[in-house]
Amino acid sequence: MVKLSPMNLYQLLPKTNCKECGEQTCMAFAFKLVSRERELVECRPLMEDSKYAQQKKELEELLKPLEDATETGMIIYPERCVGCGNCVVACPVNVSEDPHGCAIGLGPKNDRVILRIVDGKVQAYNVSTCRRFGKNKILCNGCIVTCPTRAIEFAEG
Amino acid sequence: MICTGCACLCDDIELENGKVHNACIKGVALIKKAQNTHFTPVADGRKVDGEKAIDEAITKIQNSENFAIYGLDTVPLRAQQIAIDIAKKTEGYIDDASSLCMGVFVEEILLERIKSTTLEEVRDRADFTLYWGADPFNSHPRHISRFTYYPRGQFRQKGWEEDRYLAVVDIRESYTSKLAKKIIMVENDEEFIQSLIDVANGNTPSAYLRDAVELITRIKKSEFGVMFGGLGLRYGLSDIGLLKNLLDELNNLTEFYFIPMGCHPNMRGFNELLFASVGELNSYSFRDGIRDSTFSFSSLLTKEQIDTILIVGADPVASLPFEIASKIAKANVILLDPCPSYTSKIADVVIPTSVSGIGAGGEMIRIDGKKIKFEAHSLEEITDEYVLKRIEEAI
Ligand code: SF4
Ligand code: SF4
Ligand code: SF4
Ligand code: SF4
């Protein structure tokens, strides 16, 4: 399936750079869609011109996971998750917050962790402590590279 | 609570407001199925109460001339021991799934011909882990996060990037191999084992030169290495001696261990109990007083040598090859199991029992030899132990 990235969104936009959305280019608009500073409806040509109907549908499909994404842009695809716990155990925040639980491979022993497994699927809590959050964010990928089914992705890659 | 969904026997499972915490989907499926199935006792096609079904099972066993017990890998030690006693009393055959999977490895370990260790030691010490012919991400979903690659351990505090090395040897790519630092795809397991032995001895192998050199170099650099052998290795190996030679060579390079990737939660328990009572692991005939591959459950079925079968916690109709499985229905089948299955559809007597870890407490021996104790979570159904005890006392 197509990955949610600015490039893939751009491919589906009108690519006319008409500036109606307030951005200089469609590419810039695509970036802001991913960072959720813009919404698809702001591209008027796409909404109104029927020749873009198919692209509009595909874009809406592609952007859907973003609606449930956490403030860090984390997107969880529960249907791909088997609850293996790799991400739970590898997340550096889980490790430092829970040295006797997650850090040594067990389920969380307190409520400060970010990732935990409920009913066999990963869920995110305390996202403000995620290393990708806030001003000093870094591109931590602890929960992405440890998941072979790509059940966790970040909108910004 | 404990999960008996696979050989990891995860003991950090919690139930809260109908939600299951920490278990993988495989475990959750088992726990929810146990909570939601309504499975009724059956005797000869009629719904009966549990005690009546047990009486019917006893009659069938008493009238049997060639009786076999099969399964047992998902029930606690005490139930397994009673089953062994029943087989002894009836001079019957007894076998479990290990005759088709990890039995050969477990035997080498019990005879101390192969060095093994516990999963906790692996977590605390291992800096080199090799899965050979196994895909734990599918078969044992939490194996990698609890024991081998991602957890911090006493002597492995820095995390997987720096502190651990994961390699996979397999015939194809898998989700597990995607996580590994090194994947080696082999067509011929024995050839690759020989190559590793050659390189370890300073000789040039006839195949897999680069991969063998890379792995051996890694192993030399490591302090504690472990190989997990799965079904792929088991079936790729005609001579267990070759694996033993390899492990001996690796032990000259560093501390090196082997753990089988058995799937059933208490297969090792059955193997150890039978070993303690008759010196054999499986495929045993109490009438002949020996173990032989012709006494394995599938051989007995092929030869149509049994008239009555007691199946405990297994679904051989689904798991055995069709030609063999289709013969099961020719015998009288008594099934003890928590959930409906293909086998329950053809069984003459069905006695629903509780899921180990949920409705039955006890002890199991994890695949690495560690004894795990657990309590029942709720006590609603009858246990395998109870049913087997009733049978044992009656015959
Ligand atoms: S309104 Fe749509 S077509 Fe116009 S520049 Fe913005 S994104 Fe491109
Ligand atoms: S990005 Fe890093 S800190 Fe945030 S949840 Fe994933 S692993 Fe944890
Ligand atoms: S998100 Fe991926 S790594 Fe995390 S528990 Fe689910 S399957 Fe495992
Ligand atoms: S890994 Fe195995 S024992 Fe652990 S929760 Fe999953 S099925 Fe249960």
Coordinates of C-alpha atoms and ligand atoms in Angstrom, one line a residue:
Chain A
M1 CA 0.0 0.0 0.0
V2 CA 1.1 3.6 -0.6
K3 CA 2.9 5.2 2.2
L4 CA 1.7 8.4 3.7
S5 CA 4.4 10.8 2.6
P6 CA 4.5 14.4 1.2
M7 CA 5.8 13.0 -2.1
N8 CA 3.0 10.5 -2.5
L9 CA 0.4 13.2 -1.6
Y10 CA 1.9 15.6 -4.0
Q11 CA 1.6 13.1 -6.8
L12 CA -2.2 13.1 -6.3
L13 CA -2.7 16.9 -5.9
P14 CA -3.6 19.0 -9.0
K15 CA 0.1 20.1 -9.4
T16 CA -0.9 23.4 -10.9
N17 CA 0.6 25.6 -8.1
C18 CA -2.5 27.8 -8.4
K19 CA -1.9 29.1 -4.8
E20 CA -5.6 29.1 -3.9
C21 CA -4.8 27.2 -0.8
G22 CA -2.5 30.0 0.4
E23 CA 0.6 27.9 -0.3
Q24 CA 3.1 28.8 -3.0
T25 CA 3.2 25.3 -4.4
C26 CA 1.3 22.1 -4.3
M27 CA 4.4 20.5 -2.8
A28 CA 4.4 22.9 0.1
F29 CA 0.7 22.1 0.6
A30 CA 1.5 18.4 0.7
F31 CA 4.1 18.9 3.4
K32 CA 1.6 20.9 5.5
L33 CA -1.0 18.2 5.0
V34 CA 1.3 15.7 6.6
S35 CA 2.2 18.0 9.5
R36 CA -1.5 18.7 9.8
E37 CA -1.2 22.5 9.5
R38 CA -3.5 22.3 6.4
E39 CA -6.5 20.3 5.5
L40 CA -7.4 18.7 2.2
V41 CA -10.6 20.8 1.8
E42 CA -8.4 23.9 1.5
C43 CA -7.4 22.8 -2.0
R44 CA -10.4 24.2 -3.8
P45 CA -9.6 22.9 -7.3
L46 CA -9.4 19.4 -5.9
M47 CA -12.7 19.7 -4.1
E48 CA -14.6 21.4 -6.9
D49 CA -13.3 20.1 -10.2
S50 CA -14.8 16.8 -11.0
K51 CA -11.8 15.7 -13.1
Y52 CA -9.9 15.3 -9.8
A53 CA -12.6 13.1 -8.2
Q54 CA -10.6 9.9 -8.3
Q55 CA -7.5 11.7 -6.9
K56 CA -9.6 13.3 -4.2
K57 CA -10.8 9.9 -3.2
E58 CA -7.3 8.4 -3.1
L59 CA -6.0 11.4 -1.1
E60 CA -8.8 11.1 1.5
E61 CA -8.0 7.4 1.8
L62 CA -4.3 8.1 2.3
L63 CA -4.9 10.8 4.8
K64 CA -7.4 8.8 6.9
P65 CA -4.9 7.3 9.4
L66 CA -3.8 10.9 10.3
E67 CA -7.2 11.5 11.9
D68 CA -6.3 9.1 14.6
A69 CA -2.7 10.0 14.8
T70 CA -1.3 11.1 18.1
E71 CA 0.1 14.6 18.6
T72 CA 3.5 13.3 17.6
G73 CA 2.1 12.1 14.2
M74 CA 2.3 8.5 15.3
I75 CA 0.0 6.3 13.3
I76 CA -0.9 2.9 14.6
Y77 CA -2.2 0.3 12.2
P78 CA -3.8 -2.2 14.6
E79 CA -4.6 -4.7 11.9
R80 CA -0.8 -5.2 11.3
C81 CA 0.1 -5.5 15.0
V82 CA 0.5 -8.9 16.7
G83 CA 1.4 -7.5 20.1
C84 CA 4.9 -8.9 20.0
G85 CA 6.1 -6.1 22.4
N86 CA 9.2 -5.3 20.4
C87 CA 8.4 -1.6 20.3
V88 CA 7.2 -1.6 23.9
V89 CA 10.6 -3.0 25.1
A90 CA 12.7 -1.0 22.7
C91 CA 11.2 2.5 23.2
P92 CA 13.8 4.5 25.1
V93 CA 11.1 6.3 27.1
N94 CA 9.6 3.0 28.2
V95 CA 13.0 1.8 29.2
S96 CA 13.9 4.8 31.3
E97 CA 10.5 5.1 32.9
D98 CA 10.1 1.4 33.7
P99 CA 13.4 -0.2 34.4
H100 CA 11.9 -3.3 36.1
G101 CA 9.1 -3.9 33.5
C102 CA 9.4 -2.9 29.9
A103 CA 13.2 -2.5 30.1
I104 CA 13.6 -6.2 30.8
G105 CA 11.0 -7.5 28.4
L106 CA 7.9 -7.5 30.6
G107 CA 4.7 -5.6 30.5
P108 CA 4.7 -2.1 32.0
K109 CA 4.7 -1.8 35.8
N110 CA 3.6 1.8 35.9
D111 CA 1.5 4.3 34.0
R112 CA 4.3 6.5 32.7
V113 CA 5.2 4.4 29.7
I114 CA 4.2 5.4 26.1
L115 CA 3.6 2.1 24.4
R116 CA 1.7 -0.8 25.9
I117 CA -0.1 -3.9 24.6
V118 CA -3.9 -4.1 25.3
D119 CA -5.9 -7.0 23.9
G120 CA -3.0 -8.0 21.7
K121 CA -2.5 -4.6 20.0
V122 CA -0.2 -1.7 20.7
Q123 CA -1.6 1.5 22.2
A124 CA 0.1 4.9 22.8
Y125 CA -0.3 6.9 26.0
N126 CA 1.7 9.9 27.5
V127 CA 2.6 10.9 23.9
S128 CA 3.9 14.2 25.2
T129 CA 6.9 12.3 26.6
C130 CA 7.8 10.8 23.2
R131 CA 11.1 11.9 21.9
R132 CA 9.5 13.1 18.7
F133 CA 7.3 15.6 20.6
G134 CA 7.8 19.3 21.3
K135 CA 10.5 21.8 20.5
N136 CA 13.5 19.6 21.2
K137 CA 12.2 16.6 19.3
I138 CA 14.6 14.2 17.8
L139 CA 13.8 11.6 15.1
C140 CA 13.7 8.7 17.4
N141 CA 12.8 5.5 15.5
G142 CA 12.9 3.0 18.3
C143 CA 9.3 1.8 17.7
I144 CA 9.5 1.8 13.9
V145 CA 12.6 -0.3 13.2
T146 CA 11.7 -2.9 15.7
C147 CA 8.3 -3.6 14.0
P148 CA 8.7 -5.9 11.1
T149 CA 5.0 -5.5 10.0
R150 CA 5.3 -1.7 10.0
A151 CA 2.3 -1.3 12.4
I152 CA 3.7 2.0 13.7
E153 CA 4.6 4.8 11.3
F154 CA 5.1 8.5 11.8
A155 CA 3.4 11.0 9.4
E156 CA 6.7 12.8 8.9
G157 CA 8.6 9.7 8.2
Chain B
M1 CA -1.8 -14.6 35.2
I2 CA 0.1 -17.0 32.9
C3 CA -0.5 -17.5 29.2
T4 CA -0.1 -21.0 27.9
G5 CA -0.5 -19.9 24.3
C6 CA 3.0 -20.9 23.4
A7 CA 6.2 -22.1 24.9
C8 CA 7.1 -18.6 26.2
L9 CA 4.7 -19.1 29.1
C10 CA 4.5 -15.3 29.7
D11 CA 3.6 -14.7 33.3
D12 CA 3.0 -11.0 33.3
I13 CA -0.6 -11.2 31.9
E14 CA -3.2 -9.1 33.6
L15 CA -7.0 -9.0 33.1
E16 CA -8.8 -5.8 33.8
N17 CA -12.3 -4.8 32.9
G18 CA -12.6 -7.5 30.3
K19 CA -9.3 -6.4 28.7
V20 CA -6.2 -8.5 28.5
H21 CA -2.9 -6.6 29.1
N22 CA 0.6 -7.6 27.9
A23 CA -0.3 -10.8 26.0
C24 CA 0.2 -11.0 22.2
I25 CA -2.7 -11.7 19.9
K26 CA -2.1 -15.4 20.1
G27 CA -2.4 -15.3 23.8
V28 CA -5.4 -13.0 23.7
A29 CA -7.1 -15.4 21.3
L30 CA -6.6 -18.3 23.6
I31 CA -7.8 -16.4 26.7
K32 CA -10.9 -14.9 25.0
K33 CA -11.8 -18.2 23.4
A34 CA -11.5 -19.9 26.8
Q35 CA -13.8 -17.3 28.3
N36 CA -16.4 -17.4 25.5
T37 CA -16.8 -20.9 24.4
H38 CA -19.7 -23.0 25.6
F39 CA -18.6 -26.5 25.0
T40 CA -20.8 -29.4 26.1
P41 CA -19.9 -32.9 27.0
V42 CA -20.9 -35.5 24.5
A43 CA -21.0 -39.3 24.6
D44 CA -21.8 -41.3 21.4
G45 CA -23.5 -38.3 19.8
R46 CA -25.7 -37.4 22.8
K47 CA -25.2 -34.4 25.0
V48 CA -24.7 -35.6 28.5
D49 CA -23.3 -34.2 31.7
G50 CA -19.6 -34.3 32.5
E51 CA -19.7 -37.2 34.9
K52 CA -21.7 -39.3 32.5
A53 CA -19.1 -38.6 29.7
I54 CA -16.3 -39.6 32.0
D55 CA -18.1 -42.9 32.8
E56 CA -18.5 -43.6 29.1
A57 CA -14.8 -42.9 28.6
I58 CA -13.9 -45.3 31.3
T59 CA -16.1 -48.0 29.7
K60 CA -14.5 -47.5 26.4
I61 CA -11.0 -47.7 27.8
Q62 CA -11.8 -50.8 29.8
N63 CA -13.1 -52.5 26.7
S64 CA -10.2 -51.6 24.7
E65 CA -7.5 -54.0 23.6
N66 CA -5.1 -51.6 21.9
F67 CA -5.3 -48.3 23.7
A68 CA -3.2 -45.2 23.0
I69 CA -2.9 -41.8 24.7
Y70 CA -1.9 -38.8 22.7
G71 CA -1.4 -35.0 23.2
L72 CA -0.7 -33.8 26.7
D73 CA 1.6 -31.0 25.7
T74 CA -0.7 -28.2 26.9
V75 CA -1.7 -29.6 30.3
P76 CA 0.2 -29.3 33.6
L77 CA 2.7 -31.9 34.9
R78 CA 0.3 -33.6 37.3
A79 CA -2.2 -34.3 34.6
Q80 CA 0.6 -35.6 32.4
Q81 CA 1.8 -37.9 35.2
I82 CA -1.6 -39.4 35.7
A83 CA -1.9 -40.0 31.9
I84 CA 1.5 -41.9 32.0
D85 CA 0.1 -44.0 34.9
I86 CA -3.0 -44.8 32.9
A87 CA -0.9 -45.9 30.0
K88 CA 1.1 -48.1 32.3
K89 CA -1.9 -49.7 33.9
T90 CA -3.6 -50.4 30.6
E91 CA -0.3 -51.4 28.9
G92 CA -1.1 -48.9 26.3
Y93 CA 0.9 -46.6 24.0
I94 CA 1.7 -43.0 24.8
D95 CA 3.0 -40.3 22.6
D96 CA 3.0 -36.5 22.2
A97 CA 3.8 -34.0 19.5
S98 CA 7.5 -34.1 20.3
S99 CA 8.0 -37.3 18.2
L100 CA 7.3 -35.1 15.2
C101 CA 9.1 -32.0 16.3
M102 CA 11.5 -31.1 19.1
G103 CA 11.9 -34.6 20.7
V104 CA 15.3 -35.3 19.2
F105 CA 16.8 -32.0 20.5
V106 CA 15.3 -32.4 24.0
E107 CA 16.7 -35.9 24.2
E108 CA 20.2 -34.7 23.5
I109 CA 19.8 -32.0 26.2
L110 CA 18.4 -34.4 28.8
L111 CA 21.3 -36.8 28.1
E112 CA 23.6 -33.8 28.5
R113 CA 25.1 -34.3 25.0
I114 CA 24.2 -30.7 24.1
K115 CA 24.7 -27.7 26.4
S116 CA 21.5 -25.7 27.0
T117 CA 20.6 -22.8 29.2
T118 CA 17.6 -20.8 30.4
L119 CA 15.8 -18.0 28.7
E120 CA 16.6 -15.7 31.6
E121 CA 20.3 -16.4 31.2
V122 CA 19.9 -15.5 27.5
R123 CA 18.2 -12.3 28.4
D124 CA 20.9 -11.3 31.0
R125 CA 24.0 -12.4 29.1
A126 CA 23.5 -13.3 25.4
D127 CA 25.3 -11.0 22.9
F128 CA 24.9 -13.4 20.0
T129 CA 21.5 -15.0 19.2
L130 CA 20.8 -17.2 16.2
Y131 CA 17.4 -18.4 15.1
W132 CA 17.8 -21.4 12.8
G133 CA 14.8 -22.5 10.9
A134 CA 12.4 -20.7 13.2
D135 CA 10.2 -17.6 12.9
P136 CA 9.4 -16.6 16.5
F137 CA 7.7 -13.4 15.4
N138 CA 4.9 -15.8 14.2
S139 CA 5.3 -18.8 16.4
H140 CA 6.3 -17.3 19.8
P141 CA 5.5 -13.6 19.3
R142 CA 7.1 -12.3 22.5
H143 CA 10.2 -14.5 22.4
I144 CA 12.3 -11.7 20.8
S145 CA 11.2 -8.9 23.1
R146 CA 11.2 -10.9 26.3
F147 CA 14.3 -12.9 26.0
T148 CA 16.7 -12.6 23.1
Y149 CA 17.1 -9.2 21.3
Y150 CA 15.3 -6.2 22.7
P151 CA 15.3 -6.5 26.5
R152 CA 17.9 -5.1 28.7
G153 CA 19.6 -7.7 30.8
Q154 CA 21.9 -7.8 33.8
F155 CA 25.0 -7.7 31.6
R156 CA 23.3 -6.2 28.5
Q157 CA 22.3 -2.8 29.6
K158 CA 22.9 -0.8 26.5
G159 CA 20.1 -2.1 24.3
W160 CA 20.0 -4.1 21.1
E161 CA 21.8 -1.7 18.8
E162 CA 25.0 -1.9 20.7
D163 CA 24.8 -4.9 23.0
R164 CA 23.3 -7.7 20.9
Y165 CA 23.6 -9.4 17.6
L166 CA 20.8 -11.3 16.0
A167 CA 21.2 -13.6 13.1
V168 CA 18.7 -15.8 11.3
V169 CA 19.4 -18.9 9.2
D170 CA 16.4 -20.0 7.2
I171 CA 15.2 -21.2 3.9
R172 CA 13.2 -18.0 3.2
E173 CA 12.8 -14.5 4.6
S174 CA 10.5 -14.0 7.5
Y175 CA 9.3 -11.2 9.8
T176 CA 12.0 -12.4 12.2
S177 CA 14.7 -12.2 9.6
K178 CA 13.7 -8.6 8.9
L179 CA 14.7 -7.7 12.4
A180 CA 18.0 -9.5 12.3
K181 CA 21.5 -7.9 11.7
K182 CA 22.3 -10.9 9.5
I183 CA 20.2 -13.3 7.5
I184 CA 21.6 -16.3 5.7
M185 CA 19.3 -18.1 3.4
V186 CA 20.3 -21.7 3.0
E187 CA 18.9 -24.5 0.9
N188 CA 20.8 -27.2 2.6
D189 CA 21.1 -26.9 6.4
E190 CA 23.7 -29.7 6.7
E191 CA 25.9 -28.2 4.2
F192 CA 25.9 -24.9 6.0
I193 CA 26.6 -26.6 9.4
Q194 CA 29.6 -28.3 7.8
S195 CA 30.8 -25.0 6.4
L196 CA 30.6 -23.4 9.9
I197 CA 32.5 -26.4 11.4
D198 CA 35.2 -26.0 8.6
V199 CA 35.6 -22.3 9.3
A200 CA 35.7 -22.8 13.0
N201 CA 38.6 -25.2 12.4
G202 CA 40.4 -22.8 10.2
N203 CA 39.6 -24.7 7.0
T204 CA 38.1 -23.4 3.8
P205 CA 34.5 -24.6 3.4
S206 CA 33.2 -25.9 0.1
A207 CA 30.1 -23.6 0.3
Y208 CA 28.8 -20.5 2.0
L209 CA 32.3 -19.2 2.5
R210 CA 31.5 -15.6 3.2
D211 CA 28.5 -16.2 5.4
A212 CA 30.2 -18.8 7.4
V213 CA 33.2 -16.6 8.0
E214 CA 31.1 -13.7 9.0
L215 CA 29.1 -15.7 11.5
I216 CA 32.1 -17.4 13.0
T217 CA 33.9 -14.1 13.3
R218 CA 30.8 -12.7 15.2
I219 CA 30.7 -15.7 17.5
K220 CA 34.4 -15.4 18.3
K221 CA 33.8 -11.8 19.3
S222 CA 30.8 -12.6 21.5
E223 CA 30.9 -13.6 25.2
F224 CA 27.7 -15.7 25.3
G225 CA 26.1 -17.2 22.2
V226 CA 22.9 -19.1 21.8
M227 CA 21.2 -21.0 19.0
F228 CA 17.5 -21.5 18.8
G229 CA 16.7 -24.5 16.6
G230 CA 13.2 -24.6 15.0
L231 CA 11.3 -27.1 12.8
G232 CA 13.3 -25.9 9.8
L233 CA 16.5 -27.1 11.4
R234 CA 14.9 -30.3 12.7
Y235 CA 13.7 -31.3 9.3
G236 CA 16.9 -30.1 7.5
L237 CA 19.0 -32.4 9.7
S238 CA 19.2 -36.2 9.1
D239 CA 22.1 -36.6 11.6
I240 CA 21.9 -35.0 15.0
G241 CA 25.6 -35.7 15.5
L242 CA 26.4 -33.0 12.9
L243 CA 24.7 -30.4 15.0
K244 CA 26.4 -31.7 18.1
N245 CA 29.8 -31.4 16.4
L246 CA 29.0 -27.8 15.4
L247 CA 28.0 -26.9 19.0
D248 CA 31.2 -28.5 20.3
E249 CA 33.2 -26.4 17.9
L250 CA 31.4 -23.2 18.8
N251 CA 32.0 -23.9 22.4
N252 CA 35.7 -23.9 21.7
L253 CA 35.3 -20.3 20.5
T254 CA 33.0 -19.0 23.2
E255 CA 30.4 -20.0 25.7
F256 CA 27.7 -21.4 23.4
Y257 CA 24.2 -22.9 24.1
F258 CA 21.3 -24.5 22.3
I259 CA 17.6 -24.2 23.0
P260 CA 14.9 -25.9 21.0
M261 CA 12.0 -23.7 19.6
G262 CA 9.2 -26.0 20.8
C263 CA 5.8 -24.5 20.4
H264 CA 3.7 -26.3 23.0
P265 CA 3.8 -24.9 26.5
N266 CA 4.5 -28.2 28.4
M267 CA 6.0 -30.5 25.8
R268 CA 9.3 -30.6 27.7
G269 CA 7.4 -31.4 30.8
F270 CA 5.9 -34.5 29.2
N271 CA 9.3 -35.5 27.8
E272 CA 10.9 -35.2 31.2
L273 CA 8.2 -37.1 33.1
L274 CA 8.2 -40.0 30.7
F275 CA 12.0 -39.9 30.7
A276 CA 12.0 -40.1 34.5
S277 CA 9.7 -43.1 34.5
V278 CA 10.9 -45.2 31.6
G279 CA 14.0 -43.5 30.3
E280 CA 12.4 -42.5 27.0
L281 CA 10.8 -39.3 25.8
N282 CA 7.9 -40.3 23.6
S283 CA 6.5 -43.0 21.3
Y284 CA 6.5 -45.6 24.1
S285 CA 4.7 -48.9 24.3
F286 CA 4.1 -50.1 27.9
R287 CA 3.1 -53.5 26.5
D288 CA 6.5 -54.0 24.8
G289 CA 8.4 -52.0 27.4
I290 CA 10.3 -50.1 24.7
R291 CA 10.2 -46.9 22.6
D292 CA 10.2 -47.2 18.9
S293 CA 9.4 -45.0 16.1
T294 CA 6.7 -47.5 15.1
F295 CA 4.9 -46.6 18.3
S296 CA 4.7 -42.9 17.4
F297 CA 1.0 -41.9 17.2
S298 CA 1.2 -41.3 13.5
S299 CA 2.8 -44.8 12.9
L300 CA 0.2 -46.5 15.0
L301 CA -2.6 -44.7 13.1
T302 CA -1.0 -45.6 9.7
K303 CA -1.0 -49.2 10.7
E304 CA -4.4 -49.0 12.2
Q305 CA -3.1 -50.6 15.3
I306 CA -5.2 -49.0 17.9
D307 CA -8.9 -49.3 18.7
T308 CA -9.3 -46.6 21.3
I309 CA -7.5 -43.3 21.7
L310 CA -7.5 -40.8 24.6
I311 CA -6.5 -37.4 23.2
V312 CA -5.7 -34.7 25.7
G313 CA -5.4 -31.0 24.7
A314 CA -4.6 -31.6 21.1
D315 CA -6.2 -31.5 17.7
P316 CA -4.5 -34.2 15.6
V317 CA -7.3 -34.2 13.0
A318 CA -6.2 -30.7 12.1
S319 CA -2.5 -31.1 12.7
L320 CA -1.6 -34.4 11.2
P321 CA -1.3 -35.0 7.4
F322 CA -4.7 -35.9 6.0
E323 CA -4.0 -39.6 5.1
I324 CA -3.0 -40.2 8.7
A325 CA -5.6 -38.0 10.3
S326 CA -8.4 -39.6 8.4
K327 CA -7.7 -42.9 10.2
I328 CA -8.4 -41.4 13.7
A329 CA -12.1 -41.7 13.3
K330 CA -11.8 -45.4 12.8
A331 CA -11.0 -45.8 16.4
N332 CA -13.0 -44.9 19.5
V333 CA -11.9 -41.4 20.3
I334 CA -12.1 -39.8 23.7
L335 CA -11.2 -36.1 23.7
L336 CA -10.4 -33.8 26.7
D337 CA -10.0 -30.3 25.4
P338 CA -11.2 -26.7 26.3
C339 CA -12.6 -25.8 22.9
P340 CA -14.4 -27.3 19.9
S341 CA -12.0 -28.5 17.2
Y342 CA -11.8 -30.7 14.2
T343 CA -11.1 -33.6 16.5
S344 CA -14.1 -32.8 18.7
K345 CA -16.3 -33.2 15.6
I346 CA -15.3 -36.8 15.1
A347 CA -14.8 -37.8 18.8
D348 CA -17.1 -40.4 20.4
V349 CA -16.7 -38.9 23.8
V350 CA -16.0 -35.2 24.4
I351 CA -15.1 -33.9 27.9
P352 CA -14.6 -30.2 28.0
T353 CA -11.9 -29.2 30.4
S354 CA -10.4 -25.9 31.5
V355 CA -7.5 -24.1 29.8
S356 CA -4.3 -24.4 31.7
G357 CA -3.5 -21.1 33.4
I358 CA -7.1 -20.0 33.3
G359 CA -9.2 -22.7 34.9
A360 CA -6.3 -25.0 35.9
G361 CA -3.3 -24.3 38.0
G362 CA -0.2 -26.4 38.3
E363 CA 3.3 -26.6 37.0
M364 CA 4.8 -26.8 33.5
I365 CA 8.4 -27.2 32.3
R366 CA 9.2 -24.5 29.8
I367 CA 11.1 -25.6 26.7
D368 CA 14.4 -24.4 28.3
G369 CA 13.9 -26.7 31.3
K370 CA 12.7 -24.1 33.7
K371 CA 9.8 -25.1 35.9
I372 CA 7.0 -22.5 35.9
K373 CA 4.3 -22.6 38.6
F374 CA 0.9 -21.0 38.2
E375 CA -2.4 -20.8 39.8
A376 CA -5.9 -21.1 38.3
H377 CA -7.5 -17.8 37.5
S378 CA -11.0 -19.0 37.8
L379 CA -12.5 -22.4 38.7
E380 CA -15.5 -23.0 36.6
E381 CA -14.9 -26.2 34.5
I382 CA -13.5 -29.5 35.4
T383 CA -9.7 -29.9 34.9
D384 CA -7.8 -32.5 32.9
E385 CA -6.3 -33.6 36.1
Y386 CA -9.7 -34.4 37.6
V387 CA -10.9 -36.3 34.6
L388 CA -7.7 -38.3 34.3
K389 CA -7.7 -39.1 38.0
R390 CA -11.2 -40.4 37.7
I391 CA -10.2 -42.6 34.8
E392 CA -7.0 -43.8 36.5
E393 CA -8.9 -44.8 39.7
A394 CA -11.6 -46.7 37.7
I395 CA -9.4 -48.9 35.6
Ligands
SF4_1 S1 -5.0 25.0 -4.0 FE1 -4.5 22.9 -4.6 S2 -3.8 23.0 -6.7 FE2 -3.7 25.1 -5.8 S3 -1.6 25.3 -5.1 FE3 -2.9 24.6 -3.4 S4 -2.6 22.4 -3.5 FE4 -2.0 23.1 -5.4
SF4_2 S1 9.4 7.6 18.7 FE1 10.8 6.9 20.2 S2 10.2 7.7 22.1 FE2 8.5 8.0 20.7 S3 7.2 6.2 21.1 FE3 8.6 5.6 19.4 S4 10.3 4.7 20.4 FE4 9.2 5.8 22.0
SF4_3 S1 3.5 -2.4 16.7 FE1 4.8 -3.9 15.8 S2 6.5 -4.1 17.2 FE2 4.9 -3.1 18.3 S3 3.8 -4.8 19.3 FE3 2.7 -4.4 17.3 S4 3.7 -5.8 15.9 FE4 5.1 -5.7 17.7
SF4_4 S1 4.2 -15.1 23.5 FE1 3.2 -17.0 23.8 S2 2.9 -17.2 26.1 FE2 3.5 -15.1 25.6 S3 1.5 -14.0 25.4 FE3 2.0 -14.7 23.4 S4 1.1 -16.7 23.1 FE4 1.1 -16.2 25.3

